[in-house]
Coordinates of C-alpha atoms and ligand atoms in Angstrom, one line a residue:
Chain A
X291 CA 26.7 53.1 -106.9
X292 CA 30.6 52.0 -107.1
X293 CA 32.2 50.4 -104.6
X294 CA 36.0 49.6 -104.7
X295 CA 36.4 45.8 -104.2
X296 CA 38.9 43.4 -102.9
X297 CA 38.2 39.8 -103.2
X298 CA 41.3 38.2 -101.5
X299 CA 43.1 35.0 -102.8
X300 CA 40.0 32.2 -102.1
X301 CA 37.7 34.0 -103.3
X302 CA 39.6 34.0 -107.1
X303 CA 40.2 29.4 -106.1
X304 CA 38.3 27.5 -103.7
X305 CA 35.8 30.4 -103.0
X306 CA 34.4 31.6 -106.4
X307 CA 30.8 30.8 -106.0
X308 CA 30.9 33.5 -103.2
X309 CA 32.7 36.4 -105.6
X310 CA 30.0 35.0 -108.3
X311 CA 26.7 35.2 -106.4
X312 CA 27.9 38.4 -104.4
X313 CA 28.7 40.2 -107.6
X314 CA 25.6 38.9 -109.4
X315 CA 23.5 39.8 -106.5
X316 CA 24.7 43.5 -106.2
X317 CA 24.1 44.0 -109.8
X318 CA 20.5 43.0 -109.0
X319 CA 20.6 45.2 -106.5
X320 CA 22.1 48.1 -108.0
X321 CA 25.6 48.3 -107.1
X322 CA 28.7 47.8 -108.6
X323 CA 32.2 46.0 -107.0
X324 CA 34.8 47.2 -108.7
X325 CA 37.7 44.7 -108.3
X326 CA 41.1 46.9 -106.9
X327 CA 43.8 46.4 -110.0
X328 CA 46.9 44.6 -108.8
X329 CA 45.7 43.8 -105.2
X330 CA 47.8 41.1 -102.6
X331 CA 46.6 38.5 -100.8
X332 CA 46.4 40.0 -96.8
X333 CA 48.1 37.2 -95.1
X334 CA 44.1 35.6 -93.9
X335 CA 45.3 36.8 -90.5
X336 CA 46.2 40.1 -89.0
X337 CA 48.9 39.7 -86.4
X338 CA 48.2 41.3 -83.3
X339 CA 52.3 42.0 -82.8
X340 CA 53.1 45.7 -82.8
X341 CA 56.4 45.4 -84.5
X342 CA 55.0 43.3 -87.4
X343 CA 55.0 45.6 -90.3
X344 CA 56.4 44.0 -93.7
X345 CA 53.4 41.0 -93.0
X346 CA 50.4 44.0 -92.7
X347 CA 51.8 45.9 -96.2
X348 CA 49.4 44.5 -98.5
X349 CA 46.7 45.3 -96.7
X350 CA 47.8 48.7 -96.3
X351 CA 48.1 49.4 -100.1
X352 CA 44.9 47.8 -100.7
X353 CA 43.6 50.4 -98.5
X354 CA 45.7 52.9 -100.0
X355 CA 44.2 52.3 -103.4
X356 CA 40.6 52.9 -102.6
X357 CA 41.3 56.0 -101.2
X358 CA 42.9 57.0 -104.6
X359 CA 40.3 55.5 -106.3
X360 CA 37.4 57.6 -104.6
X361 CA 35.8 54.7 -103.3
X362 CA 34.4 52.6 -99.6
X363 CA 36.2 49.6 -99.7
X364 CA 33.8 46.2 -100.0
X365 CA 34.9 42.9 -98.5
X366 CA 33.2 39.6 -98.5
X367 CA 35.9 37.0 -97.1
X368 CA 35.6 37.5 -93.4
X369 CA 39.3 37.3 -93.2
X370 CA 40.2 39.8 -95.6
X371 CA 37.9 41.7 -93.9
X372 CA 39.2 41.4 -90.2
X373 CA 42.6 42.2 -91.2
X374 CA 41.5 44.6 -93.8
X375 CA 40.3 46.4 -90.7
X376 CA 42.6 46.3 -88.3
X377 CA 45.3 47.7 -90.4
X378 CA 43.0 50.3 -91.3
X379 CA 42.4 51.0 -87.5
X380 CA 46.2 50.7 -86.9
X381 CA 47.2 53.1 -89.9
X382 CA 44.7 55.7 -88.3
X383 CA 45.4 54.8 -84.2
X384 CA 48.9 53.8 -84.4
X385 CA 50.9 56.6 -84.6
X386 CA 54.5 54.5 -84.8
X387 CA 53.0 52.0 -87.2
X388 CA 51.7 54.3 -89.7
X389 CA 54.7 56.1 -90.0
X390 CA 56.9 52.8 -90.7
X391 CA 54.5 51.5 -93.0
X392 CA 54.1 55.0 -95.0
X393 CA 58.5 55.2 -94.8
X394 CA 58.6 52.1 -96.4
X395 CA 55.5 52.3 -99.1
X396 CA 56.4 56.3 -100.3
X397 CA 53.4 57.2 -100.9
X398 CA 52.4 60.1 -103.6
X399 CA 49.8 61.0 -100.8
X400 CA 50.5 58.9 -97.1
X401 CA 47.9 56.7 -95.9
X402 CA 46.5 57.4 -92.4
X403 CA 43.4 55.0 -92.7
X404 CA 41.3 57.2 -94.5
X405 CA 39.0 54.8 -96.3
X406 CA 35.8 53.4 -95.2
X407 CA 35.8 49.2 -95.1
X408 CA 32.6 48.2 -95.8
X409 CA 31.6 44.2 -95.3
X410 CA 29.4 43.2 -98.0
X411 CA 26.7 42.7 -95.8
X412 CA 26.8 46.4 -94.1
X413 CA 26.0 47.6 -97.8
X414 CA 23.1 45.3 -97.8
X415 CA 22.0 46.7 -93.9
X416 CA 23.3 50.5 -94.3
X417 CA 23.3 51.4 -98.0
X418 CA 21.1 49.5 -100.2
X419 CA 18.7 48.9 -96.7
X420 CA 17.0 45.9 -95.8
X421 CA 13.2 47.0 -97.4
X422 CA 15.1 47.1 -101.2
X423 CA 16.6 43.9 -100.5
X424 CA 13.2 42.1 -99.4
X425 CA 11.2 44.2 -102.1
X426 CA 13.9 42.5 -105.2
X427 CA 13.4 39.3 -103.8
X428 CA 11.7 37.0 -106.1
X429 CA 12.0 33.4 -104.5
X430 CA 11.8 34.2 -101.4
X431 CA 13.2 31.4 -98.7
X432 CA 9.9 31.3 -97.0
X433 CA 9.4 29.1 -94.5
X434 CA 13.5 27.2 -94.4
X435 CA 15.0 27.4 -90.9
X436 CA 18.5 28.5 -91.7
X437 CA 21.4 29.1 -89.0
X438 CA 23.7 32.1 -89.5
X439 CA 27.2 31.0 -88.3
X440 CA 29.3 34.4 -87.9
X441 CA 32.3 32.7 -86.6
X442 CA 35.4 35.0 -85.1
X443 CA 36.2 36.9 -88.0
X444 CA 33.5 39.2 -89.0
X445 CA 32.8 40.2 -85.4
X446 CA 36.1 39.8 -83.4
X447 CA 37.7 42.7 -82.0
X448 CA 34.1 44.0 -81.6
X449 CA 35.5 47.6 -80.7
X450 CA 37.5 47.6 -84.2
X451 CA 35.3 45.3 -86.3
X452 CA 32.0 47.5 -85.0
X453 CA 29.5 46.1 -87.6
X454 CA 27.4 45.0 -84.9
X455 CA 27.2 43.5 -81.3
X456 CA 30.1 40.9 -81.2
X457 CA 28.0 38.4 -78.5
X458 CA 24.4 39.3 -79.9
X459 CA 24.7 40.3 -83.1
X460 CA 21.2 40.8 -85.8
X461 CA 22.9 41.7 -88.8
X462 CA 23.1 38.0 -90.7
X463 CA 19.5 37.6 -89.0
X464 CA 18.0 40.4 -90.4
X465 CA 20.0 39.4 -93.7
X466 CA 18.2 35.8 -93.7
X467 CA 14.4 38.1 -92.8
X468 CA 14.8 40.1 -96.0
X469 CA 14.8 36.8 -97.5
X470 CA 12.1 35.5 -96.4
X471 CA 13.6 32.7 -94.6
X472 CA 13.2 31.8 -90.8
X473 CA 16.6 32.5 -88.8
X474 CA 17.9 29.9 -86.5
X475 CA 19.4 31.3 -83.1
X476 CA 21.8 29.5 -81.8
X477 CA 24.2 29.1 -78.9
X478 CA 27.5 28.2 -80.8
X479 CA 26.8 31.1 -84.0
X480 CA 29.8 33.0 -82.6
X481 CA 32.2 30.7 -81.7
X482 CA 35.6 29.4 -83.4
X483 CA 35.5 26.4 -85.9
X484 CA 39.0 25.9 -85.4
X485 CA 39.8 27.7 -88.2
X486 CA 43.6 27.4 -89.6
X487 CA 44.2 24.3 -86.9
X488 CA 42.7 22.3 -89.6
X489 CA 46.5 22.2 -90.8
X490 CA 48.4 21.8 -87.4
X491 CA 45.3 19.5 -85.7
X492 CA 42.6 18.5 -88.2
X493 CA 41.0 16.7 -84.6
X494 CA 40.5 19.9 -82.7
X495 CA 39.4 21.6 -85.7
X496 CA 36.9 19.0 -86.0
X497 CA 35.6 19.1 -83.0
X498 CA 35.2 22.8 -83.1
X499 CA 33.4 22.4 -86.1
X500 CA 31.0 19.5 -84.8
X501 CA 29.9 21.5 -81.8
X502 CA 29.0 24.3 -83.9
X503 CA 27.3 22.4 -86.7
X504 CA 25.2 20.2 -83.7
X505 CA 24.1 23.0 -82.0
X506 CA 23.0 24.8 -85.2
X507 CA 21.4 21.6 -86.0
X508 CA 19.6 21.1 -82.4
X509 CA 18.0 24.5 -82.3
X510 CA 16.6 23.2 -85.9
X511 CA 18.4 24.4 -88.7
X512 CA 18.0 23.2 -92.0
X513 CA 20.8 25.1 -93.8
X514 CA 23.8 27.2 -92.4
X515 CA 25.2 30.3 -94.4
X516 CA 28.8 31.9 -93.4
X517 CA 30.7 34.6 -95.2
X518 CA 34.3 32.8 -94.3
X519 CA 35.7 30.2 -96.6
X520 CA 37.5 28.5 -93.8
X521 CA 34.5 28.0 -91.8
X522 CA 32.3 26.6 -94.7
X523 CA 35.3 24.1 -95.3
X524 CA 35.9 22.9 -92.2
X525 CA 31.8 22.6 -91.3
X526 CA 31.5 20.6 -94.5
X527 CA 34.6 18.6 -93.5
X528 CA 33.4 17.9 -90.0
X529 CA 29.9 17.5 -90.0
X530 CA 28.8 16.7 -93.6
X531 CA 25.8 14.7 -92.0
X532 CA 24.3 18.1 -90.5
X533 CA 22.9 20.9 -92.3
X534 CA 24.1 22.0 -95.5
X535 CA 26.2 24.9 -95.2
X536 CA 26.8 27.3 -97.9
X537 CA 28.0 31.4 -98.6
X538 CA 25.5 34.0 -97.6
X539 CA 25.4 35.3 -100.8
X540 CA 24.5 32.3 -102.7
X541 CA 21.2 32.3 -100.8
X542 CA 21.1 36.2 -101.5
X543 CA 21.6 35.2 -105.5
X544 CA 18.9 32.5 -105.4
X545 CA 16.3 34.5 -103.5
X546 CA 16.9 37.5 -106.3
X547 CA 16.7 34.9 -108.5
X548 CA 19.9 35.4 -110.8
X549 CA 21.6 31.9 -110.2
X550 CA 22.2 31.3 -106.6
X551 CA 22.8 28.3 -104.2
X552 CA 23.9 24.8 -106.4
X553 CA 26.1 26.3 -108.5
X554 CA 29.2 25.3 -106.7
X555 CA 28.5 22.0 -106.5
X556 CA 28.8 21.5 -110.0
X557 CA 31.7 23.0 -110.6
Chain B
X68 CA 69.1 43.0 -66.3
X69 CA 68.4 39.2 -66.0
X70 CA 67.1 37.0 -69.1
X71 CA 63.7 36.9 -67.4
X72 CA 63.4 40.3 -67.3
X73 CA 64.7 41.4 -70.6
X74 CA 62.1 38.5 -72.3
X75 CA 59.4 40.0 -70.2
X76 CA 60.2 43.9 -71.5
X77 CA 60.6 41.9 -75.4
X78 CA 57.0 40.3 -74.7
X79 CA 55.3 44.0 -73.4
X80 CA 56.7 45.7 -76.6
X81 CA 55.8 43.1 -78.5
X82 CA 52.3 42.6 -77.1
X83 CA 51.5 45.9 -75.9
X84 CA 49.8 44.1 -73.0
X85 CA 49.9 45.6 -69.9
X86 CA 50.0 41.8 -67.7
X87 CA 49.2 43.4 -64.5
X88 CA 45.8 45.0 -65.1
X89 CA 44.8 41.0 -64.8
X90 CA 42.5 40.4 -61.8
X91 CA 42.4 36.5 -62.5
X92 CA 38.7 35.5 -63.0
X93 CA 40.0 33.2 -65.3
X94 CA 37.0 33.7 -67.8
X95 CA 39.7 34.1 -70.8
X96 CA 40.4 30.1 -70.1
X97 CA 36.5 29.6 -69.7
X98 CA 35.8 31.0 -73.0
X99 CA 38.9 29.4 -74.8
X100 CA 38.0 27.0 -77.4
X101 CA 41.1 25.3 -77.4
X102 CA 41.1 24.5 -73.6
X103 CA 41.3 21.4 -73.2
X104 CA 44.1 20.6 -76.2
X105 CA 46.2 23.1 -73.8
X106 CA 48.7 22.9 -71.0
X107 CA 48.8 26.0 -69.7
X108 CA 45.7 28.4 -70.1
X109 CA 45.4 31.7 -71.5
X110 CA 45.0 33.0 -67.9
X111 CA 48.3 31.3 -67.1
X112 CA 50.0 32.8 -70.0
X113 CA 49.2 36.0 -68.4
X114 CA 49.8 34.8 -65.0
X115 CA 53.1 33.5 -66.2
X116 CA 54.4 36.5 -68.0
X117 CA 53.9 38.6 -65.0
X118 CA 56.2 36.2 -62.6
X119 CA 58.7 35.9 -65.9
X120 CA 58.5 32.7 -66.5
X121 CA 58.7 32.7 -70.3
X122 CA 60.4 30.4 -71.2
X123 CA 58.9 27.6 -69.6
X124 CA 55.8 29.2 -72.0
X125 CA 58.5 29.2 -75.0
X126 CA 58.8 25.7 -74.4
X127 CA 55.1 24.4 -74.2
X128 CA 52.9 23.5 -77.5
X129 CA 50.1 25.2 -76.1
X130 CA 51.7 27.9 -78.2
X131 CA 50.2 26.2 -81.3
X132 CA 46.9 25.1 -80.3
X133 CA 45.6 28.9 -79.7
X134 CA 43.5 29.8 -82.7
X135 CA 43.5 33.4 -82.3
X136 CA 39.4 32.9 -82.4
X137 CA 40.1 36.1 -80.2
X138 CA 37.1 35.2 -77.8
X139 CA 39.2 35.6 -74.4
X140 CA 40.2 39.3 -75.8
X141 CA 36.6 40.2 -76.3
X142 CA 35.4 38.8 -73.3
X143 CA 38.1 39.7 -70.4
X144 CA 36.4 42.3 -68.1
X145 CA 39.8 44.1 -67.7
X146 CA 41.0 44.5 -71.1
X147 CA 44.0 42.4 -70.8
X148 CA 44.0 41.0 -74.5
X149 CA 45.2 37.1 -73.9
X150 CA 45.5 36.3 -77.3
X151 CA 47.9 39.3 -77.6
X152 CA 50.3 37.5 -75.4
X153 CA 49.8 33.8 -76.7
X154 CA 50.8 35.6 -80.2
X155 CA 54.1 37.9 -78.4
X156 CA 55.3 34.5 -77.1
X157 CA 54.6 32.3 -79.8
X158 CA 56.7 35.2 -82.1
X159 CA 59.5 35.3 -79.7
X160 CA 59.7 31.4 -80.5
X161 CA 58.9 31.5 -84.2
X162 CA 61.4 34.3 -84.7
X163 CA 64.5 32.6 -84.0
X164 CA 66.6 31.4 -87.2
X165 CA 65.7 27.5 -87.8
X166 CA 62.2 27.2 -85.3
X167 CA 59.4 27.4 -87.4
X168 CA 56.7 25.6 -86.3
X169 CA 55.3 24.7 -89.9
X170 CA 57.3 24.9 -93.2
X171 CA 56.1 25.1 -96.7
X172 CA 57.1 21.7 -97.7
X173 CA 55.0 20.2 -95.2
X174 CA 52.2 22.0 -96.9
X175 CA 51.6 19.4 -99.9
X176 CA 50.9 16.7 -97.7
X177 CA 48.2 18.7 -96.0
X178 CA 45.9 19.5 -98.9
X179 CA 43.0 18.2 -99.7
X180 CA 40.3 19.4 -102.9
X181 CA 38.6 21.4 -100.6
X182 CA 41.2 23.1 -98.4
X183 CA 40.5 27.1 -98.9
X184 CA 44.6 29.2 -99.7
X185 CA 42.8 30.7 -96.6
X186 CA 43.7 28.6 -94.3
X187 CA 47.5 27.7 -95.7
X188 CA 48.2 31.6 -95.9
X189 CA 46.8 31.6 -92.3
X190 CA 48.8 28.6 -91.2
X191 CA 51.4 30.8 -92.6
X192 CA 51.6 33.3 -91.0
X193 CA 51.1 31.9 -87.9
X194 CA 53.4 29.0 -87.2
X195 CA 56.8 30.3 -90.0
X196 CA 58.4 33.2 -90.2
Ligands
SF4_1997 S1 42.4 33.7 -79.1 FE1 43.5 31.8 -78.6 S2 43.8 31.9 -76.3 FE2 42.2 33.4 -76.9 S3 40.2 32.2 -76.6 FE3 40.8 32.0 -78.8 S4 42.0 30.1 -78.9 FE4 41.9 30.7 -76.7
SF4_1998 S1 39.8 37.2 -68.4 FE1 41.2 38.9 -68.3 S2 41.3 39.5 -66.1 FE2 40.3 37.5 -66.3 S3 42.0 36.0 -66.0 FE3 41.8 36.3 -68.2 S4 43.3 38.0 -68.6 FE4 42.9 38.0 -66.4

């Protein structure tokens, strides 16, 4: 099965163990990401102005491109993916916006949000199904406690990101299951790390961070897996004496066993 | 048409927020991460955009410490969207020629080994215009 994939700008620098291990994973698994030719970075955040089109563009043609190219669109950076879509949901709910964005793209075909986004981790849950996933698994996690942390991105606007219950969501739990591992709930597993204030106050983004990391760490976590680049960085930053934390998919890889969690630090 | 009222028409378009469906529970404040690094709460931003006082929001950092974590927008019984209007007002500020909040030659001193082009496009976006 093909899937049209797009990566985002950290994922090709600081994040490349997460494009590895996803990709290696999927082949496992039978699936292939095919990477979108000539894609843009999406800006990391989707601005929630009306009358901001120019900033939402690349997103838009990333979009655009799938839907050319036949394909559900596959994400793994939780902020390509929240703004990946919203301008999907904008394109097909937002009557004014889509028309300025399709005036200024001209379009063989205009784009009215026709493709499917797909997080990586809904192809897991909805296409390749939970039972394969466990039944490929070769080293299985048994017995590690590990916290998922969701953050903002992946579940935030819940009635436009709809990939599960934004304040009690299963999806990374059941993820961690097919594994073999033990999930960690937690009270803090959906709440902000301070994300890009780690520029403008690293102190507030580090407290963010700590309460997240302690509270994973209190409810007995050994390891904490995200799908967001900015949250790993500013866990690992913050609380480097708490559990390890590390990409989702590099768990996924080690557990198939084709060259998972480790990788990165040798890099 | 006064200033106040012509911001306040600027910030709905903007936004798209209706301010008055607020009922003021306050449990957008209650949920905001960034509470305590704020001086006026995301309840007053909406609070404050109803009486038109904008600019006194124009003028406050508060503007900057939001992290658009989007909690208060998910959690507001009444829809209202907070964040929405944190990001209208911090745009109405960002938008004028020579006020950006962060500039790409501040951006060097920032980096670290680690730092994610996340985070600076995000930064970005969301303090420069
Ligand atoms: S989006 Fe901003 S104002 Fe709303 S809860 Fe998050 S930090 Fe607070
Ligand atoms: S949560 Fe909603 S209704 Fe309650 S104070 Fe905040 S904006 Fe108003």
């Amino acid at each position: 099965m093909i899937f049209s994939y797009y990566p985002g700008c950290t994922l090709k620098n600081k994040a490349a163990e997460l494009d590895r291990t996803a990709r290696l994973a999927a082949e496992r698994l039978g699936f292939t990401l095919e990477e979108l030719p000539e894609w843009q970075c999406c800006g990391g955040v989707f601005s929630s102005a009306r009358d901001e089109i120019a900033s939402k563009l690349a997103a838009v043609r990333a979009l655009a491109a799938a839907r050319d190219a036949g394909h559900d669109l596959v994400t793994l950076c939780s902020a390509c993916h929240n703004v990946l879509k919203q301008a999907n949901d904008a394109m097909a709910h937002d009557a004014d916006f889509a028309m300025k964005a399709n005036n200024y793209m001209q379009l063989e075909t205009p784009y009215h949000g026709e493709t499917r986004v797909l997080h990586y981790l809904e192809v897991l849950r909805d296409v390749v199904g939970w039972d394969r996933v466990a039944a490929a698994v070769t080293h299985p996690l048994a017995g590690q406690k590990v916290a998922a942390y969701y953050g903002c991105l992946l579940l935030r606007p819940g009635a436009v990101m709809a990939m599960d219950n934004p304040e009690n969501p299963v999806i990374m739990e059941d993820f961690l299951r097919a594994l073999g591992a033990d999930p960690v709930i937690y009270p803090y597993r959906n709440e902000c790390c301070g994300g890009y204030i780690t520029l403008e106050d690293p102190d507030l983004a580090a407290k963010k961070s700590r309460q997240v990391a302690d509270s994973a760490a209190g409810f007995g976590a050994q390891q904490m897996v995200t799908a967001c680049p900015l949250c790993l960085y500013n866990i690992h930053k913050n609380a480097a004496d708490g559990p390890e934390i590390c990409y989702f998919t590099e768990l996924l890889a080690q557990a198939l066993g084709v060259g998972g969690k480790g990788a990165r630090d040798d890099q | 048409m006064t200033n106040s009222q012509e911001l306040k028409e600027t910030l709905a378009r903007i936004s798209g927020v209706d301010v008055r469906k607020c009922m003021r529970c306050g449990k957008c404040s209650g949920t905001c991460p960034a509470y305590d690094e704020m001086e006026y709460h995301p309840h007053e931003f909406v609070y404050m955009v109803e009486k038109g006082e904008i600019e006194k929001l124009m003028a406050s950092p508060s503007l900057y410490k939001c992290l658009s974590c989007f909690a208060c927008v998910e959690r507001c019984p009444r829809g209202v969207e907070p964040a929405k209007v944190v990001e209208a007002v911090r745009l109405l500020v960002i938008r004028q020629q020579g006020c950006n909040h962060m500039t790409p030659d501040q951006i060097p001193a920032l980096l670290d080994e680690d730092l994610p082009q996340q985070a600076i496009v995000s930064a970005m976006r969301k303090y420069s215009k």
